[in-house]
Amino acid sequence: CRCIRRMSVTERRRDDLDTFLSRAFSFLYMEIDLSGKTAVVTGGSRGIGRAITLGFADAGANAIPLSRTESDVEAVAKEVRERGVESRVETLDVSDSAAVEACFDRIADDLGIDIVVNNAGINPEAALGTPSDLEEGGFELVTDVNLGGRSPVPGRPNRRFRTLAER
């Protein structure tokens, strides 16, 4: 007797998309050797962010996925470690400036940071629901994350990132 777990259409589509994106980004990074580098990806636990995180790992970089959902981060960090590089479980809400600073300081102190991909975003429909369901502060949350997600890279030299001389 075969017992096969039936997946919903949504689960199947998400699984297919994650598989496709992982393969696509792995292919892009295959020829690049990022051994000894550390890449941090905000929104790195799902969709394109997950694929980018795993692509960096496939290229030999330590890869740190950041997201608000710890279980999602744990799953991707495990996949990264299975590729033979380091990762860690860090949750982060990019709309919280103090949390962004603290998180990037911890990672920089532990592994250093060479690459940052600012990929975090919120699906407005999932976050807000229909216009009639809109709660106070919901719209601001989506715009804070999608348009104003706090970047640890302010466009100027920063002590947390390695300089070219240190690489």
PDB file of C-alpha atoms in Angstrom:
ATOM      1  CA  CYS A   1       0.000   0.000   0.000  1.00  0.00           C
ATOM      2  CA  ARG A   2       1.463   3.337  -0.989  1.00  0.00           C
ATOM      3  CA  CYS A   3       0.636   6.283   1.185  1.00  0.00           C
ATOM      4  CA  ILE A   4       1.244   9.517  -0.647  1.00  0.00           C
ATOM      5  CA  ARG A   5       0.603  12.826   1.011  1.00  0.00           C
ATOM      6  CA  ARG A   6      -1.653  14.847  -1.218  1.00  0.00           C
ATOM      7  CA  MET A   7      -0.456  18.384  -1.748  1.00  0.00           C
ATOM      8  CA  SER A   8      -2.826  21.225  -2.343  1.00  0.00           C
ATOM      9  CA  VAL A   9      -2.505  23.142  -5.592  1.00  0.00           C
ATOM     10  CA  THR A  10      -0.983  26.058  -3.662  1.00  0.00           C
ATOM     11  CA  GLU A  11       1.597  23.792  -1.988  1.00  0.00           C
ATOM     12  CA  ARG A  12       2.457  22.163  -5.310  1.00  0.00           C
ATOM     13  CA  ARG A  13       2.873  25.528  -7.046  1.00  0.00           C
ATOM     14  CA  ARG A  14       5.052  26.853  -4.217  1.00  0.00           C
ATOM     15  CA  ASP A  15       7.165  23.684  -4.240  1.00  0.00           C
ATOM     16  CA  ASP A  16       7.539  23.855  -8.041  1.00  0.00           C
ATOM     17  CA  LEU A  17       8.460  27.551  -7.891  1.00  0.00           C
ATOM     18  CA  ASP A  18      11.021  26.993  -5.110  1.00  0.00           C
ATOM     19  CA  THR A  19      12.589  24.125  -7.080  1.00  0.00           C
ATOM     20  CA  PHE A  20      12.685  26.158 -10.289  1.00  0.00           C
ATOM     21  CA  LEU A  21      14.186  29.226  -8.599  1.00  0.00           C
ATOM     22  CA  SER A  22      16.825  27.177  -6.756  1.00  0.00           C
ATOM     23  CA  ARG A  23      17.939  25.577  -9.995  1.00  0.00           C
ATOM     24  CA  ALA A  24      17.918  28.881 -11.857  1.00  0.00           C
ATOM     25  CA  PHE A  25      20.025  30.730  -9.302  1.00  0.00           C
ATOM     26  CA  SER A  26      22.358  27.768  -8.706  1.00  0.00           C
ATOM     27  CA  PHE A  27      23.078  27.726 -12.431  1.00  0.00           C
ATOM     28  CA  LEU A  28      23.902  31.440 -12.402  1.00  0.00           C
ATOM     29  CA  TYR A  29      26.392  31.086  -9.553  1.00  0.00           C
ATOM     30  CA  MET A  30      27.979  27.766 -10.547  1.00  0.00           C
ATOM     31  CA  GLU A  31      30.942  29.367 -12.282  1.00  0.00           C
ATOM     32  CA  ILE A  32      31.640  31.806  -9.450  1.00  0.00           C
ATOM     33  CA  ASP A  33      33.789  30.789  -6.485  1.00  0.00           C
ATOM     34  CA  LEU A  34      32.695  32.672  -3.382  1.00  0.00           C
ATOM     35  CA  SER A  35      34.521  30.431  -0.907  1.00  0.00           C
ATOM     36  CA  GLY A  36      35.335  32.258   2.306  1.00  0.00           C
ATOM     37  CA  LYS A  37      32.799  35.025   1.640  1.00  0.00           C
ATOM     38  CA  THR A  38      29.615  35.610   3.644  1.00  0.00           C
ATOM     39  CA  ALA A  39      26.366  36.595   1.961  1.00  0.00           C
ATOM     40  CA  VAL A  40      23.345  37.905   3.880  1.00  0.00           C
ATOM     41  CA  VAL A  41      19.934  37.860   2.171  1.00  0.00           C
ATOM     42  CA  THR A  42      16.961  39.684   3.683  1.00  0.00           C
ATOM     43  CA  GLY A  43      13.744  37.909   2.763  1.00  0.00           C
ATOM     44  CA  GLY A  44      15.991  34.882   2.242  1.00  0.00           C
ATOM     45  CA  SER A  45      13.638  32.141   3.343  1.00  0.00           C
ATOM     46  CA  ARG A  46      11.095  31.999   0.499  1.00  0.00           C
ATOM     47  CA  GLY A  47      10.785  32.399  -3.257  1.00  0.00           C
ATOM     48  CA  ILE A  48      13.490  34.410  -4.974  1.00  0.00           C
ATOM     49  CA  GLY A  49      15.280  35.180  -1.683  1.00  0.00           C
ATOM     50  CA  ARG A  50      15.542  31.462  -0.876  1.00  0.00           C
ATOM     51  CA  ALA A  51      16.901  30.771  -4.347  1.00  0.00           C
ATOM     52  CA  ILE A  52      19.473  33.560  -4.003  1.00  0.00           C
ATOM     53  CA  THR A  53      20.546  32.247  -0.585  1.00  0.00           C
ATOM     54  CA  LEU A  54      20.984  28.705  -1.914  1.00  0.00           C
ATOM     55  CA  GLY A  55      22.758  30.043  -5.007  1.00  0.00           C
ATOM     56  CA  PHE A  56      25.340  31.749  -2.822  1.00  0.00           C
ATOM     57  CA  ALA A  57      25.778  28.525  -0.849  1.00  0.00           C
ATOM     58  CA  ASP A  58      26.252  26.560  -4.075  1.00  0.00           C
ATOM     59  CA  ALA A  59      28.969  29.056  -5.036  1.00  0.00           C
ATOM     60  CA  GLY A  60      30.758  28.323  -1.751  1.00  0.00           C
ATOM     61  CA  ALA A  61      29.729  31.368   0.291  1.00  0.00           C
ATOM     62  CA  ASN A  62      28.506  31.180   3.845  1.00  0.00           C
ATOM     63  CA  ALA A  63      24.875  32.177   3.371  1.00  0.00           C
ATOM     64  CA  ILE A  64      22.615  33.755   5.984  1.00  0.00           C
ATOM     65  CA  PRO A  65      18.890  33.906   5.164  1.00  0.00           C
ATOM     66  CA  LEU A  66      16.980  36.540   7.135  1.00  0.00           C
ATOM     67  CA  SER A  67      13.215  36.529   7.595  1.00  0.00           C
ATOM     68  CA  ARG A  68      10.554  37.156  10.225  1.00  0.00           C
ATOM     69  CA  THR A  69       9.531  33.473  10.354  1.00  0.00           C
ATOM     70  CA  GLU A  70      11.991  31.373  12.343  1.00  0.00           C
ATOM     71  CA  SER A  71      10.814  27.995  11.021  1.00  0.00           C
ATOM     72  CA  ASP A  72      11.345  29.152   7.426  1.00  0.00           C
ATOM     73  CA  VAL A  73      14.814  30.482   8.258  1.00  0.00           C
ATOM     74  CA  GLU A  74      15.714  27.209  10.015  1.00  0.00           C
ATOM     75  CA  ALA A  75      14.703  25.182   6.952  1.00  0.00           C
ATOM     76  CA  VAL A  76      16.803  27.269   4.545  1.00  0.00           C
ATOM     77  CA  ALA A  77      19.770  27.440   6.946  1.00  0.00           C
ATOM     78  CA  LYS A  78      19.682  23.634   7.116  1.00  0.00           C
ATOM     79  CA  GLU A  79      19.744  23.426   3.293  1.00  0.00           C
ATOM     80  CA  VAL A  80      22.690  25.839   3.253  1.00  0.00           C
ATOM     81  CA  ARG A  81      24.650  23.748   5.782  1.00  0.00           C
ATOM     82  CA  GLU A  82      23.906  20.597   3.743  1.00  0.00           C
ATOM     83  CA  ARG A  83      25.832  22.273   0.911  1.00  0.00           C
ATOM     84  CA  GLY A  84      28.937  22.357   3.126  1.00  0.00           C
ATOM     85  CA  VAL A  85      29.048  26.014   4.141  1.00  0.00           C
ATOM     86  CA  GLU A  86      28.077  27.918   7.262  1.00  0.00           C
ATOM     87  CA  SER A  87      24.739  29.466   8.023  1.00  0.00           C
ATOM     88  CA  ARG A  88      22.871  30.616  11.089  1.00  0.00           C
ATOM     89  CA  VAL A  89      19.296  31.145  12.161  1.00  0.00           C
ATOM     90  CA  GLU A  90      18.480  34.839  12.555  1.00  0.00           C
ATOM     91  CA  THR A  91      15.007  36.308  12.428  1.00  0.00           C
ATOM     92  CA  LEU A  92      14.616  39.903  11.330  1.00  0.00           C
ATOM     93  CA  ASP A  93      11.890  42.448  10.701  1.00  0.00           C
ATOM     94  CA  VAL A  94      13.456  44.928   8.283  1.00  0.00           C
ATOM     95  CA  SER A  95      10.958  47.611   9.284  1.00  0.00           C
ATOM     96  CA  ASP A  96      12.683  47.807  12.703  1.00  0.00           C
ATOM     97  CA  SER A  97      15.892  49.860  12.390  1.00  0.00           C
ATOM     98  CA  ALA A  98      17.284  48.845  15.765  1.00  0.00           C
ATOM     99  CA  ALA A  99      16.723  45.147  14.980  1.00  0.00           C
ATOM    100  CA  VAL A 100      18.464  45.514  11.610  1.00  0.00           C
ATOM    101  CA  GLU A 101      21.500  47.145  13.232  1.00  0.00           C
ATOM    102  CA  ALA A 102      21.705  44.511  15.986  1.00  0.00           C
ATOM    103  CA  CYS A 103      21.283  41.590  13.585  1.00  0.00           C
ATOM    104  CA  PHE A 104      23.943  42.773  11.151  1.00  0.00           C
ATOM    105  CA  ASP A 105      26.321  43.566  14.022  1.00  0.00           C
ATOM    106  CA  ARG A 106      25.962  39.972  15.315  1.00  0.00           C
ATOM    107  CA  ILE A 107      26.620  38.481  11.892  1.00  0.00           C
ATOM    108  CA  ALA A 108      29.548  40.821  11.204  1.00  0.00           C
ATOM    109  CA  ASP A 109      31.145  40.011  14.557  1.00  0.00           C
ATOM    110  CA  ASP A 110      30.768  36.265  13.949  1.00  0.00           C
ATOM    111  CA  LEU A 111      31.450  35.744  10.230  1.00  0.00           C
ATOM    112  CA  GLY A 112      32.068  39.135   8.643  1.00  0.00           C
ATOM    113  CA  ILE A 113      29.871  40.328   5.794  1.00  0.00           C
ATOM    114  CA  ASP A 114      30.940  40.514   2.168  1.00  0.00           C
ATOM    115  CA  ILE A 115      27.640  40.518   0.273  1.00  0.00           C
ATOM    116  CA  VAL A 116      24.194  41.869   1.153  1.00  0.00           C
ATOM    117  CA  VAL A 117      21.040  41.312  -0.889  1.00  0.00           C
ATOM    118  CA  ASN A 118      18.141  43.483   0.252  1.00  0.00           C
ATOM    119  CA  ASN A 119      15.270  41.261  -0.891  1.00  0.00           C
ATOM    120  CA  ALA A 120      12.691  41.491   1.908  1.00  0.00           C
ATOM    121  CA  GLY A 121       9.144  42.239   0.881  1.00  0.00           C
ATOM    122  CA  ILE A 122       5.567  41.641   1.904  1.00  0.00           C
ATOM    123  CA  ASN A 123       2.769  40.493  -0.375  1.00  0.00           C
ATOM    124  CA  PRO A 124       0.224  43.297   0.121  1.00  0.00           C
ATOM    125  CA  GLU A 125      -2.800  41.055  -0.394  1.00  0.00           C
ATOM    126  CA  ALA A 126      -1.547  38.465   2.088  1.00  0.00           C
ATOM    127  CA  ALA A 127      -0.543  41.140   4.600  1.00  0.00           C
ATOM    128  CA  LEU A 128      -3.579  43.386   4.258  1.00  0.00           C
ATOM    129  CA  GLY A 129      -6.371  41.287   2.830  1.00  0.00           C
ATOM    130  CA  THR A 130      -9.049  43.031   0.843  1.00  0.00           C
ATOM    131  CA  PRO A 131      -9.447  46.811   1.088  1.00  0.00           C
ATOM    132  CA  SER A 132     -12.461  46.308   3.355  1.00  0.00           C
ATOM    133  CA  ASP A 133     -10.270  44.279   5.767  1.00  0.00           C
ATOM    134  CA  LEU A 134      -7.633  46.999   6.022  1.00  0.00           C
ATOM    135  CA  GLU A 135      -6.567  47.544   9.614  1.00  0.00           C
ATOM    136  CA  GLU A 136      -4.879  50.617  10.968  1.00  0.00           C
ATOM    137  CA  GLY A 137      -1.154  50.474  10.355  1.00  0.00           C
ATOM    138  CA  GLY A 138      -1.369  47.697   7.758  1.00  0.00           C
ATOM    139  CA  PHE A 139      -0.634  49.888   4.766  1.00  0.00           C
ATOM    140  CA  GLU A 140       2.294  51.508   6.590  1.00  0.00           C
ATOM    141  CA  LEU A 141       3.754  48.070   7.382  1.00  0.00           C
ATOM    142  CA  VAL A 142       3.745  47.048   3.725  1.00  0.00           C
ATOM    143  CA  THR A 143       5.288  50.326   2.570  1.00  0.00           C
ATOM    144  CA  ASP A 144       7.847  50.260   5.399  1.00  0.00           C
ATOM    145  CA  VAL A 145       9.038  46.820   4.338  1.00  0.00           C
ATOM    146  CA  ASN A 146       8.672  47.009   0.561  1.00  0.00           C
ATOM    147  CA  LEU A 147       9.719  50.605  -0.029  1.00  0.00           C
ATOM    148  CA  GLY A 148      11.645  51.555   3.052  1.00  0.00           C
ATOM    149  CA  GLY A 149      13.058  48.298   4.433  1.00  0.00           C
ATOM    150  CA  ARG A 150      15.953  49.365   6.581  1.00  0.00           C
ATOM    151  CA  SER A 151      19.120  48.707   4.698  1.00  0.00           C
ATOM    152  CA  PRO A 152      22.315  47.990   6.580  1.00  0.00           C
ATOM    153  CA  VAL A 153      24.177  49.483   3.624  1.00  0.00           C
ATOM    154  CA  PRO A 154      23.715  53.244   3.799  1.00  0.00           C
ATOM    155  CA  GLY A 155      25.926  53.909   0.766  1.00  0.00           C
ATOM    156  CA  ARG A 156      28.978  54.841   2.763  1.00  0.00           C
ATOM    157  CA  PRO A 157      31.842  52.879   4.330  1.00  0.00           C
ATOM    158  CA  ASN A 158      30.688  50.982   7.370  1.00  0.00           C
ATOM    159  CA  ARG A 159      32.695  49.176  10.022  1.00  0.00           C
ATOM    160  CA  ARG A 160      30.561  46.065   9.710  1.00  0.00           C
ATOM    161  CA  PHE A 161      31.575  45.295   6.095  1.00  0.00           C
ATOM    162  CA  ARG A 162      34.996  44.096   5.078  1.00  0.00           C
ATOM    163  CA  THR A 163      37.000  46.497   2.994  1.00  0.00           C
ATOM    164  CA  LEU A 164      38.754  45.405  -0.189  1.00  0.00           C
ATOM    165  CA  ALA A 165      42.068  45.392   1.693  1.00  0.00           C
ATOM    166  CA  GLU A 166      40.663  42.878   4.222  1.00  0.00           C
ATOM    167  CA  ARG A 167      39.441  40.454   1.552  1.00  0.00           C
TER     168      ARG A 167
END
